[in-house]
Coordinates of C-alpha atoms and ligand atoms in Angstrom, one line a residue:
M130 CA -84.6 -90.3 -114.3
S131 CA -87.9 -91.0 -116.4
S132 CA -87.1 -93.0 -119.3
S133 CA -88.4 -90.4 -121.6
R134 CA -86.5 -87.8 -120.0
R135 CA -83.3 -90.5 -120.3
K136 CA -83.8 -90.7 -123.7
F137 CA -83.9 -87.0 -124.5
L138 CA -80.8 -86.6 -122.9
Q139 CA -79.1 -89.3 -125.0
S140 CA -80.3 -87.7 -128.2
A141 CA -80.0 -84.2 -127.2
A142 CA -76.1 -84.2 -128.1
A143 CA -77.0 -85.9 -131.7
V144 CA -79.4 -83.0 -132.5
S145 CA -79.3 -79.5 -133.8
S146 CA -80.8 -77.0 -131.2
A147 CA -83.1 -75.5 -133.8
A148 CA -84.4 -79.0 -134.4
L149 CA -84.7 -79.0 -130.6
L150 CA -86.7 -75.8 -129.9
S151 CA -89.5 -77.3 -132.2
S152 CA -89.3 -80.4 -130.7
E153 CA -92.3 -82.0 -128.7
N154 CA -89.6 -83.0 -126.2
L155 CA -89.2 -79.3 -125.0
F156 CA -92.7 -80.1 -123.3
A157 CA -91.9 -82.1 -120.3
S158 CA -95.3 -82.8 -118.2
T159 CA -93.1 -84.1 -115.6
Q160 CA -93.5 -82.2 -112.1
K161 CA -90.1 -84.0 -111.2
V162 CA -86.9 -81.8 -112.0
S163 CA -83.7 -83.7 -112.1
Q164 CA -80.9 -82.2 -109.9
A165 CA -78.2 -84.5 -111.5
A166 CA -75.2 -82.1 -111.5
K167 CA -74.7 -79.8 -114.1
T168 CA -71.6 -77.7 -115.6
A169 CA -71.6 -74.3 -116.4
P170 CA -72.6 -72.8 -118.8
I171 CA -76.5 -72.9 -118.4
V172 CA -79.3 -70.3 -118.8
I173 CA -82.9 -70.5 -117.1
S174 CA -86.1 -68.2 -117.5
T175 CA -89.3 -67.9 -116.4
W176 CA -92.2 -69.6 -118.9
D177 CA -92.3 -71.6 -121.9
F178 CA -91.7 -68.9 -124.0
G179 CA -88.2 -68.6 -122.4
R180 CA -86.8 -71.0 -124.8
F181 CA -86.5 -68.7 -127.4
A182 CA -84.4 -66.1 -125.1
N183 CA -82.7 -68.9 -123.9
A184 CA -81.6 -69.7 -127.6
D185 CA -79.9 -66.2 -128.1
A186 CA -78.2 -66.4 -124.4
W187 CA -77.0 -69.6 -125.5
K188 CA -75.2 -68.3 -128.5
V189 CA -73.3 -65.9 -125.9
L190 CA -72.6 -68.8 -123.3
E191 CA -71.4 -71.6 -125.5
K192 CA -68.7 -69.0 -126.8
G193 CA -67.8 -68.7 -123.5
G194 CA -69.5 -64.9 -123.3
R195 CA -70.0 -63.6 -120.0
A196 CA -73.5 -64.2 -118.1
L197 CA -74.6 -60.9 -118.0
D198 CA -74.5 -60.4 -121.8
A199 CA -76.1 -63.8 -122.2
V200 CA -79.2 -62.7 -120.1
E201 CA -79.8 -59.4 -121.8
A202 CA -79.1 -60.7 -125.3
G203 CA -81.5 -63.3 -124.0
V204 CA -84.4 -61.3 -122.9
Q205 CA -84.3 -58.7 -125.8
V206 CA -86.0 -61.4 -127.7
A207 CA -88.7 -61.6 -125.5
E208 CA -88.8 -57.7 -125.3
A209 CA -89.0 -57.5 -129.3
D210 CA -91.3 -60.2 -129.7
E211 CA -94.9 -58.7 -130.3
L212 CA -96.8 -61.7 -129.8
N213 CA -95.5 -61.6 -126.1
Q214 CA -98.3 -59.4 -124.7
S215 CA -96.5 -59.0 -121.1
V216 CA -93.2 -57.9 -121.9
G217 CA -91.5 -55.0 -124.3
Y218 CA -93.2 -54.1 -127.7
G219 CA -96.9 -55.3 -127.7
G220 CA -97.0 -55.4 -124.1
L221 CA -100.3 -54.6 -122.6
P222 CA -100.7 -51.1 -121.7
D223 CA -101.7 -49.6 -118.4
R224 CA -105.8 -48.3 -117.8
D225 CA -104.7 -45.1 -119.6
G226 CA -103.1 -47.0 -123.1
N227 CA -99.7 -46.3 -122.2
V228 CA -97.4 -49.5 -122.7
T229 CA -95.1 -48.7 -119.7
L230 CA -91.9 -51.3 -119.1
D231 CA -89.8 -52.2 -116.1
A232 CA -86.7 -53.9 -116.2
C233 CA -83.6 -54.6 -114.0
I234 CA -80.6 -56.5 -114.4
M235 CA -77.6 -57.5 -112.1
D236 CA -74.2 -58.8 -112.9
E237 CA -71.4 -60.9 -110.5
F238 CA -70.0 -58.2 -109.0
Y239 CA -73.5 -56.8 -107.1
N240 CA -73.8 -54.0 -110.0
C241 CA -77.2 -53.6 -110.9
G242 CA -79.5 -51.2 -112.7
S243 CA -83.2 -50.6 -113.1
V244 CA -85.9 -48.9 -114.7
M245 CA -89.2 -48.5 -114.1
A246 CA -92.3 -47.3 -116.1
L247 CA -90.1 -46.7 -119.3
E248 CA -92.5 -45.4 -122.0
H249 CA -91.8 -45.7 -126.0
I250 CA -88.3 -47.8 -125.7
K251 CA -88.2 -51.3 -126.9
H252 CA -85.2 -52.6 -124.8
P253 CA -85.6 -51.4 -121.4
I254 CA -82.9 -54.4 -120.3
S255 CA -80.5 -52.4 -122.5
V256 CA -81.4 -49.0 -120.5
A257 CA -81.3 -50.8 -117.0
R258 CA -77.7 -52.1 -118.1
M259 CA -76.6 -48.7 -119.1
V260 CA -77.9 -47.1 -116.0
M261 CA -75.6 -49.8 -114.4
E262 CA -72.7 -48.9 -116.7
K263 CA -73.0 -45.3 -116.8
T264 CA -74.2 -43.7 -113.8
P265 CA -73.6 -44.0 -110.6
H266 CA -77.2 -44.9 -109.7
V267 CA -79.2 -48.2 -109.4
I268 CA -83.0 -46.7 -110.6
L269 CA -84.1 -44.1 -113.1
V270 CA -88.2 -44.0 -113.5
G271 CA -90.2 -42.7 -115.9
D272 CA -89.6 -39.6 -117.8
G273 CA -86.0 -39.7 -116.4
A274 CA -85.5 -43.1 -117.6
L275 CA -86.8 -41.8 -121.0
Q276 CA -84.5 -38.9 -121.3
F277 CA -81.7 -40.8 -120.2
A278 CA -82.5 -43.7 -122.8
L279 CA -82.9 -40.8 -125.9
A280 CA -80.1 -39.4 -124.6
N281 CA -78.1 -42.5 -125.0
G282 CA -78.8 -43.3 -128.3
F283 CA -82.3 -45.4 -128.1
K284 CA -85.0 -44.7 -130.3
K285 CA -88.5 -43.6 -129.4
E286 CA -91.1 -45.8 -131.0
N287 CA -94.6 -46.6 -130.5
L288 CA -94.6 -50.0 -128.6
L289 CA -98.9 -50.3 -128.4
T290 CA -99.7 -52.8 -131.1
E291 CA -102.9 -53.0 -133.0
S292 CA -103.7 -56.3 -131.3
S293 CA -102.7 -55.0 -127.5
E294 CA -105.0 -51.7 -128.2
K295 CA -107.5 -53.7 -129.2
A296 CA -107.7 -55.9 -126.2
W297 CA -107.1 -52.7 -124.0
K298 CA -110.2 -51.4 -125.4
E299 CA -111.8 -54.6 -125.1
W300 CA -111.2 -54.1 -121.6
L301 CA -112.3 -50.6 -121.4
K302 CA -115.9 -52.0 -121.8
T303 CA -116.0 -53.6 -118.2
A304 CA -112.6 -52.0 -117.1
K305 CA -112.8 -54.3 -114.6
Y306 CA -108.8 -55.2 -113.0
E307 CA -108.7 -58.6 -112.3
P308 CA -105.0 -60.4 -112.1
I309 CA -106.0 -63.7 -113.8
Q310 CA -103.9 -66.8 -113.0
N311 CA -101.7 -68.3 -116.0
I312 CA -103.1 -71.5 -116.9
E313 CA -100.6 -74.3 -118.1
N314 CA -99.0 -73.1 -121.6
K315 CA -102.0 -70.7 -122.0
S316 CA -100.0 -67.9 -123.7
Y317 CA -98.4 -69.8 -126.3
N318 CA -98.8 -73.2 -127.8
K319 CA -96.0 -75.8 -128.3
D320 CA -95.3 -74.4 -131.4
G321 CA -94.7 -70.8 -129.9
G322 CA -97.9 -69.5 -131.5
K323 CA -100.2 -67.2 -129.6
M324 CA -103.0 -69.4 -127.9
P325 CA -106.2 -68.2 -129.5
G326 CA -108.1 -65.9 -127.1
G327 CA -105.9 -66.3 -124.0
I328 CA -104.6 -62.9 -123.1
D329 CA -102.6 -63.3 -119.9
N330 CA -102.3 -60.1 -118.0
H331 CA -99.4 -61.0 -116.2
D332 CA -95.9 -63.0 -117.8
T333 CA -92.5 -61.8 -116.8
I334 CA -89.5 -63.0 -118.7
G335 CA -86.9 -63.5 -115.5
M336 CA -83.7 -65.2 -116.8
V337 CA -80.4 -66.1 -114.9
A338 CA -77.4 -67.7 -116.3
L339 CA -74.0 -69.4 -114.8
D340 CA -71.2 -69.0 -117.6
A341 CA -68.1 -70.9 -118.2
N342 CA -65.9 -68.8 -115.8
N343 CA -68.9 -69.8 -113.5
N344 CA -70.3 -66.2 -112.9
L345 CA -73.8 -65.5 -112.8
G346 CA -75.9 -62.9 -114.3
G347 CA -79.5 -62.2 -114.2
A348 CA -82.4 -59.8 -116.1
C349 CA -86.2 -59.6 -115.5
T350 CA -88.2 -57.4 -117.8
T351 CA -91.6 -56.9 -118.3
S352 CA -94.9 -54.4 -118.9
G353 CA -96.3 -55.7 -116.0
M354 CA -99.7 -56.1 -115.1
A355 CA -102.3 -55.4 -118.0
F356 CA -104.1 -52.6 -117.6
K357 CA -102.5 -51.4 -114.2
M358 CA -103.1 -48.3 -112.7
R359 CA -100.4 -45.3 -114.1
G360 CA -97.4 -45.4 -112.5
R361 CA -98.1 -48.8 -111.1
V362 CA -94.6 -50.5 -111.0
G363 CA -94.5 -54.3 -109.4
D364 CA -91.7 -56.6 -108.4
S365 CA -89.9 -56.8 -111.8
P366 CA -87.6 -54.1 -111.8
V367 CA -87.2 -54.1 -107.8
I368 CA -83.7 -55.6 -107.0
G369 CA -84.0 -58.3 -104.7
A370 CA -87.7 -58.7 -105.6
G371 CA -88.4 -59.5 -108.8
L372 CA -84.3 -60.4 -109.7
Y373 CA -81.1 -61.1 -107.2
V374 CA -77.6 -62.4 -108.3
D375 CA -75.1 -63.3 -105.5
N376 CA -72.3 -64.7 -107.4
E377 CA -71.2 -66.8 -104.3
I378 CA -74.4 -68.4 -103.8
G379 CA -77.0 -68.4 -107.0
A380 CA -79.5 -66.4 -108.3
A381 CA -83.2 -66.0 -108.5
T382 CA -86.2 -64.6 -110.2
A383 CA -89.7 -64.4 -110.0
T384 CA -93.1 -63.8 -112.1
G385 CA -96.8 -63.5 -110.8
V386 CA -98.2 -60.9 -108.9
G387 CA -95.6 -58.5 -108.1
E388 CA -96.9 -56.8 -104.9
E389 CA -96.8 -60.6 -103.3
V390 CA -93.4 -61.0 -104.2
I391 CA -92.3 -57.2 -103.0
R392 CA -93.9 -58.0 -100.0
I393 CA -91.3 -60.6 -99.0
V394 CA -88.4 -59.6 -100.9
G395 CA -88.6 -62.9 -102.9
S396 CA -85.6 -63.1 -104.9
H397 CA -83.5 -62.1 -102.0
L398 CA -85.2 -63.8 -99.8
I399 CA -84.6 -67.1 -102.1
V400 CA -80.9 -66.7 -102.4
E401 CA -80.5 -66.3 -98.9
L402 CA -82.1 -69.5 -98.3
M403 CA -79.7 -71.3 -100.9
R404 CA -76.8 -69.8 -98.9
Q405 CA -78.4 -71.4 -95.7
G406 CA -78.3 -74.6 -97.8
M407 CA -81.4 -75.2 -99.4
S408 CA -81.6 -76.6 -102.9
P409 CA -82.7 -74.3 -105.5
E410 CA -86.4 -75.8 -105.7
A411 CA -86.6 -75.9 -101.6
A412 CA -85.8 -72.4 -101.3
C413 CA -88.6 -71.1 -104.2
K414 CA -91.1 -73.6 -102.5
E415 CA -90.1 -71.6 -99.1
G416 CA -90.8 -68.0 -101.0
V417 CA -94.4 -69.7 -102.0
L418 CA -95.1 -70.5 -98.5
R419 CA -94.3 -67.2 -97.2
I420 CA -96.4 -65.8 -99.9
I421 CA -99.4 -68.4 -98.3
K422 CA -98.4 -67.7 -94.9
R423 CA -99.2 -63.9 -95.1
N424 CA -102.8 -64.5 -96.7
P425 CA -103.7 -67.7 -97.1
E426 CA -107.0 -66.7 -98.7
K427 CA -105.7 -64.1 -101.1
S428 CA -102.8 -66.5 -102.0
K429 CA -105.4 -69.2 -103.3
G430 CA -106.3 -66.5 -106.1
I431 CA -103.2 -65.5 -107.7
Q432 CA -100.2 -66.6 -109.2
V433 CA -96.1 -65.9 -108.4
G434 CA -93.8 -68.5 -109.5
F435 CA -89.9 -68.4 -108.5
L436 CA -87.0 -69.6 -110.4
A437 CA -83.4 -70.2 -109.0
L438 CA -80.0 -71.3 -109.8
N439 CA -77.1 -71.9 -107.8
K440 CA -73.3 -72.0 -108.3
K441 CA -73.3 -75.7 -109.2
G442 CA -75.6 -74.9 -112.3
E443 CA -78.9 -76.8 -110.3
Y444 CA -81.8 -75.3 -110.4
G445 CA -85.5 -75.2 -109.3
A446 CA -88.6 -73.7 -109.4
Y447 CA -91.9 -73.4 -107.3
A448 CA -95.2 -71.9 -108.0
L449 CA -98.4 -71.1 -106.1
Q450 CA -100.8 -72.4 -108.8
K451 CA -100.1 -74.9 -111.3
G452 CA -99.3 -73.6 -114.9
F453 CA -95.8 -72.3 -114.3
T454 CA -93.5 -73.3 -116.7
F455 CA -89.8 -72.5 -117.0
S456 CA -87.0 -73.1 -119.9
V457 CA -83.6 -74.4 -119.6
K458 CA -80.9 -74.5 -121.8
S459 CA -77.2 -76.3 -121.2
G460 CA -74.7 -78.2 -123.0
S461 CA -76.6 -81.4 -122.0
E462 CA -80.5 -80.5 -122.3
E463 CA -82.7 -77.9 -123.6
K464 CA -86.4 -78.5 -122.0
V465 CA -89.1 -76.5 -120.6
Y466 CA -90.4 -77.9 -117.3
S467 CA -93.9 -77.7 -115.5
A468 CA -92.9 -76.2 -112.0
K469 CA -94.2 -78.1 -108.9
S470 CA -96.8 -76.0 -107.1
H471 CA -98.8 -75.4 -103.7
Y472 CA -102.5 -75.7 -105.1
Ligands
LIG793 N1 -94.3 -59.8 -111.9 C1 -94.8 -58.6 -112.7 C2 -95.3 -57.7 -112.3 O1 -95.8 -57.6 -111.1 C3 -96.0 -59.3 -113.8 C4 -95.9 -61.0 -113.8 O2 -94.9 -61.5 -113.9 O3 -96.7 -61.6 -114.1 O4 -95.6 -56.5 -112.8

């Protein structure tokens, strides 16, 4: 363990979580993630902005709440954040100017729910949960998902913010569709503010948690690729691709170019590799290697990041490119890590 990490862990107990959120310590530049045994509860999520979501998930977990409730509450933070242009309200629209949202959720009993291409609803994750709990189905899409949401009390809202509309109009000038890589800490600065000029066209929040009763839950929500074709759905709401939870083994989630993740059914693959004894990080790395094997040339120009948690509370991540960060919150740490990457 590095001395700065040790120092952080020693001081963590003494410092309030509010203070920790603004702390420099959150930004561990180290590529090495310690795998010291962690005890439940713990929550991890994709990207540095995940730390804000973790904080709300933690409020549920520290009271002994269910992982499922924690991940729903957690990712709602990103969905409601208008500065976050890749999830929920304020998300960048498709090429026709419609904000279309994808989300899925999974509990400790293999129950799962998903919405795809849902418009006008700020919290698609909660609609996905309702699909899981109130219907005999797993997936609702488009107008059907909207109809279901409205019938269940969700409010119809305009999700296209001024700045996302501006970005879309700017994009229309060239209308060039080019998924860009997520560069280290590009979308958010260390205080959580938007970095000037940086528009990432993908950045999903995927979150998995292990609660005090040793049960897992997971959620994944996104506005998908910016300026995507109307109707395009990525990996994020696809159970097994963007998210998978197996309460015997562990849970995994993904971010990045969804088409590549779907092709290898990434999150399910990672959980199965953990079942075979791999550590979360090794399993995530294997997932990345599969993507590279399929198309080595293409893999050089895109980003995919995987994040996983096992039943022991051990976590790990791996990405194609540098720049994938993830956020961790447990009783003993609150930190943002840079994942290791192939390139
Ligand atoms: N995976 C998401 C999608 O393909 C986007 C992202 O995570 O960057 O829609």
